[in-house]
Amino acid sequence: MYNILVPVDGSEPSKRAINEALKLTKGREDQYQITLLYVSTSPAYFPIYAEDTEQLVINVHELERAQGNKLLKTLKDQLHAESDVLVNTKHLFGSPAKEICQFADKEKVDMVIMGNRGMGTFGKMILGSVSNRVIQEVNAPVLIVK
């Protein structure tokens, strides 16, 4: 079975990457699986102080986990509505480019399909830093979608 890795962040380019993966698998759904990968980059904890001076600790890690898992579930549900291809999801924490490359190599994915830029600070760049690093470092073919 061929494994296509699609890193997602909710941006339009990442949604177009999912559509490209669906096009590639159309008519051969039983031969492919698509893995949607979301990478959270937030710090683990962020303290906030209440008016009554009690310290409330909000676990940003858990908020990020919830947000990422919600996005992955939404995208997986959309894929299941459109196709019979097997869809897996994975949520990691760390540097997006590093985590994508390590995951792709560890799982020996057959192809990476990703948007040319994401929702990061430098999203207006022609080729985002994450996609550029993945092209340079991953040991699988990479399709960049505009």
mmCIF file of C-alpha atoms in Angstrom:
data_model
loop_
_atom_site.group_PDB
_atom_site.id
_atom_site.type_symbol
_atom_site.label_atom_id
_atom_site.label_comp_id
_atom_site.label_asym_id
_atom_site.label_seq_id
_atom_site.Cartn_x
_atom_site.Cartn_y
_atom_site.Cartn_z
ATOM 1 C CA MET A 1 0.000 0.000 0.000
ATOM 2 C CA TYR A 2 1.304 3.447 -0.933
ATOM 3 C CA ASN A 3 1.418 6.044 1.836
ATOM 4 C CA ILE A 4 0.981 9.703 0.956
ATOM 5 C CA LEU A 5 1.854 12.199 3.673
ATOM 6 C CA VAL A 6 -0.069 15.476 3.604
ATOM 7 C CA PRO A 7 1.064 18.010 6.222
ATOM 8 C CA VAL A 8 -1.871 20.288 7.087
ATOM 9 C CA ASP A 9 -2.340 23.531 8.985
ATOM 10 C CA GLY A 10 -5.781 24.684 7.887
ATOM 11 C CA SER A 11 -4.447 27.033 5.207
ATOM 12 C CA GLU A 12 -5.831 27.111 1.678
ATOM 13 C CA PRO A 13 -2.606 25.669 0.183
ATOM 14 C CA SER A 14 -2.784 22.704 2.586
ATOM 15 C CA LYS A 15 -6.432 22.125 1.606
ATOM 16 C CA ARG A 16 -5.401 22.152 -2.053
ATOM 17 C CA ALA A 17 -2.696 19.597 -1.207
ATOM 18 C CA ILE A 18 -5.391 17.297 0.183
ATOM 19 C CA ASN A 19 -7.353 17.692 -3.053
ATOM 20 C CA GLU A 20 -4.261 16.735 -5.071
ATOM 21 C CA ALA A 21 -3.797 13.637 -2.924
ATOM 22 C CA LEU A 22 -7.426 12.685 -3.594
ATOM 23 C CA LYS A 23 -6.942 13.166 -7.342
ATOM 24 C CA LEU A 24 -3.884 10.927 -7.256
ATOM 25 C CA THR A 25 -5.719 8.128 -5.461
ATOM 26 C CA LYS A 26 -8.989 8.334 -7.422
ATOM 27 C CA GLY A 27 -9.986 4.949 -8.803
ATOM 28 C CA ARG A 28 -7.224 3.220 -6.823
ATOM 29 C CA GLU A 29 -8.340 3.995 -3.289
ATOM 30 C CA ASP A 30 -7.588 0.456 -2.115
ATOM 31 C CA GLN A 31 -3.911 0.890 -3.064
ATOM 32 C CA TYR A 32 -3.320 4.079 -1.066
ATOM 33 C CA GLN A 33 -3.481 5.544 2.365
ATOM 34 C CA ILE A 34 -3.274 9.238 3.140
ATOM 35 C CA THR A 35 -1.714 10.404 6.377
ATOM 36 C CA LEU A 36 -2.691 13.895 7.491
ATOM 37 C CA LEU A 37 -0.014 15.410 9.742
ATOM 38 C CA TYR A 38 -0.513 18.474 11.932
ATOM 39 C CA VAL A 39 2.433 19.943 13.847
ATOM 40 C CA SER A 40 1.837 22.251 16.822
ATOM 41 C CA THR A 41 4.581 24.682 17.726
ATOM 42 C CA SER A 42 3.374 26.307 20.967
ATOM 43 C CA PRO A 43 5.158 26.208 24.315
ATOM 44 C CA ALA A 44 3.909 23.650 26.804
ATOM 45 C CA TYR A 45 2.605 26.049 29.458
ATOM 46 C CA PHE A 46 1.665 29.707 29.729
ATOM 47 C CA PRO A 47 0.845 31.216 33.133
ATOM 48 C CA ILE A 48 -1.978 33.750 33.484
ATOM 49 C CA TYR A 49 -2.702 35.589 36.720
ATOM 50 C CA ALA A 50 -6.298 36.148 37.844
ATOM 51 C CA GLU A 51 -7.585 39.297 39.567
ATOM 52 C CA ASP A 52 -7.697 37.488 42.887
ATOM 53 C CA THR A 53 -3.942 36.882 42.545
ATOM 54 C CA GLU A 54 -4.350 33.137 42.316
ATOM 55 C CA GLN A 55 -2.195 31.824 39.565
ATOM 56 C CA LEU A 56 -4.101 30.015 36.887
ATOM 57 C CA VAL A 57 -2.023 27.885 34.625
ATOM 58 C CA ILE A 58 -3.444 27.320 31.197
ATOM 59 C CA ASN A 59 -1.969 24.368 29.505
ATOM 60 C CA VAL A 60 -1.369 25.715 26.021
ATOM 61 C CA HIS A 61 -0.126 22.304 25.038
ATOM 62 C CA GLU A 62 -3.600 20.894 25.642
ATOM 63 C CA LEU A 63 -5.250 23.790 23.817
ATOM 64 C CA GLU A 64 -2.979 23.164 20.834
ATOM 65 C CA ARG A 65 -3.682 19.447 21.016
ATOM 66 C CA ALA A 66 -7.434 20.126 20.994
ATOM 67 C CA GLN A 67 -7.173 22.578 18.085
ATOM 68 C CA GLY A 68 -4.965 20.266 16.044
ATOM 69 C CA ASN A 69 -7.096 17.212 16.731
ATOM 70 C CA LYS A 70 -10.250 19.142 15.801
ATOM 71 C CA LEU A 71 -8.711 20.184 12.469
ATOM 72 C CA LEU A 72 -7.515 16.639 11.767
ATOM 73 C CA LYS A 73 -10.950 15.186 12.556
ATOM 74 C CA THR A 74 -12.694 17.740 10.340
ATOM 75 C CA LEU A 75 -10.350 17.045 7.429
ATOM 76 C CA LYS A 76 -10.564 13.280 7.900
ATOM 77 C CA ASP A 77 -14.371 13.443 7.934
ATOM 78 C CA GLN A 78 -14.319 15.511 4.732
ATOM 79 C CA LEU A 79 -12.029 12.981 3.059
ATOM 80 C CA HIS A 80 -14.276 10.089 4.085
ATOM 81 C CA ALA A 81 -17.255 11.918 2.591
ATOM 82 C CA GLU A 82 -15.425 12.259 -0.739
ATOM 83 C CA SER A 83 -13.418 9.055 -1.012
ATOM 84 C CA ASP A 84 -12.977 5.507 0.256
ATOM 85 C CA VAL A 85 -9.222 5.928 0.647
ATOM 86 C CA LEU A 86 -7.800 4.968 4.051
ATOM 87 C CA VAL A 87 -7.004 8.113 6.059
ATOM 88 C CA ASN A 88 -4.723 8.237 9.084
ATOM 89 C CA THR A 89 -3.996 11.278 11.229
ATOM 90 C CA LYS A 90 -1.009 12.232 13.334
ATOM 91 C CA HIS A 91 -0.481 15.219 15.607
ATOM 92 C CA LEU A 92 3.066 16.100 16.615
ATOM 93 C CA PHE A 93 4.668 18.934 18.571
ATOM 94 C CA GLY A 94 7.827 20.765 17.571
ATOM 95 C CA SER A 95 9.342 22.495 14.577
ATOM 96 C CA PRO A 96 7.047 21.802 11.588
ATOM 97 C CA ALA A 97 9.777 21.218 8.995
ATOM 98 C CA LYS A 98 11.821 19.000 11.304
ATOM 99 C CA GLU A 99 8.812 16.952 12.443
ATOM 100 C CA ILE A 100 7.521 16.503 8.879
ATOM 101 C CA CYS A 101 10.906 15.300 7.635
ATOM 102 C CA GLN A 102 11.485 12.956 10.575
ATOM 103 C CA PHE A 103 7.979 11.510 10.316
ATOM 104 C CA ALA A 104 8.260 11.018 6.546
ATOM 105 C CA ASP A 105 11.587 9.228 6.886
ATOM 106 C CA LYS A 106 10.563 7.157 9.921
ATOM 107 C CA GLU A 107 7.316 6.017 8.295
ATOM 108 C CA LYS A 108 8.986 5.579 4.888
ATOM 109 C CA VAL A 109 6.212 7.488 3.129
ATOM 110 C CA ASP A 110 6.085 7.133 -0.639
ATOM 111 C CA MET A 111 5.284 10.777 -1.311
ATOM 112 C CA VAL A 112 4.743 14.091 0.458
ATOM 113 C CA ILE A 113 2.123 16.471 -0.906
ATOM 114 C CA MET A 114 2.028 19.878 0.749
ATOM 115 C CA GLY A 115 1.081 23.484 0.215
ATOM 116 C CA ASN A 116 3.685 25.962 -0.939
ATOM 117 C CA ARG A 117 3.112 28.089 2.141
ATOM 118 C CA GLY A 118 1.136 27.818 5.311
ATOM 119 C CA MET A 119 -0.361 30.039 7.922
ATOM 120 C CA GLY A 120 2.960 31.109 9.414
ATOM 121 C CA THR A 121 4.297 34.632 9.837
ATOM 122 C CA PHE A 122 6.035 34.551 6.493
ATOM 123 C CA GLY A 123 3.047 33.111 4.645
ATOM 124 C CA LYS A 124 3.373 35.579 1.781
ATOM 125 C CA MET A 125 6.734 34.183 0.687
ATOM 126 C CA ILE A 126 6.764 32.437 -2.680
ATOM 127 C CA LEU A 127 7.961 29.192 -1.176
ATOM 128 C CA GLY A 128 7.582 28.857 2.570
ATOM 129 C CA SER A 129 10.485 27.929 4.790
ATOM 130 C CA VAL A 130 8.769 24.695 5.854
ATOM 131 C CA SER A 131 8.098 23.462 2.319
ATOM 132 C CA ASN A 132 11.587 24.518 1.232
ATOM 133 C CA ARG A 133 13.217 22.533 4.037
ATOM 134 C CA VAL A 134 11.050 19.486 3.347
ATOM 135 C CA ILE A 135 12.085 19.544 -0.316
ATOM 136 C CA GLN A 136 15.739 19.631 0.731
ATOM 137 C CA GLU A 137 15.668 17.005 3.470
ATOM 138 C CA VAL A 138 12.956 14.408 3.011
ATOM 139 C CA ASN A 139 13.863 11.113 1.322
ATOM 140 C CA ALA A 140 10.694 10.835 -0.761
ATOM 141 C CA PRO A 141 9.243 12.652 -3.762
ATOM 142 C CA VAL A 142 7.624 15.940 -2.769
ATOM 143 C CA LEU A 143 4.772 17.623 -4.617
ATOM 144 C CA ILE A 144 4.330 21.288 -3.743
ATOM 145 C CA VAL A 145 0.841 22.654 -4.412
ATOM 146 C CA LYS A 146 0.158 26.365 -4.972
#
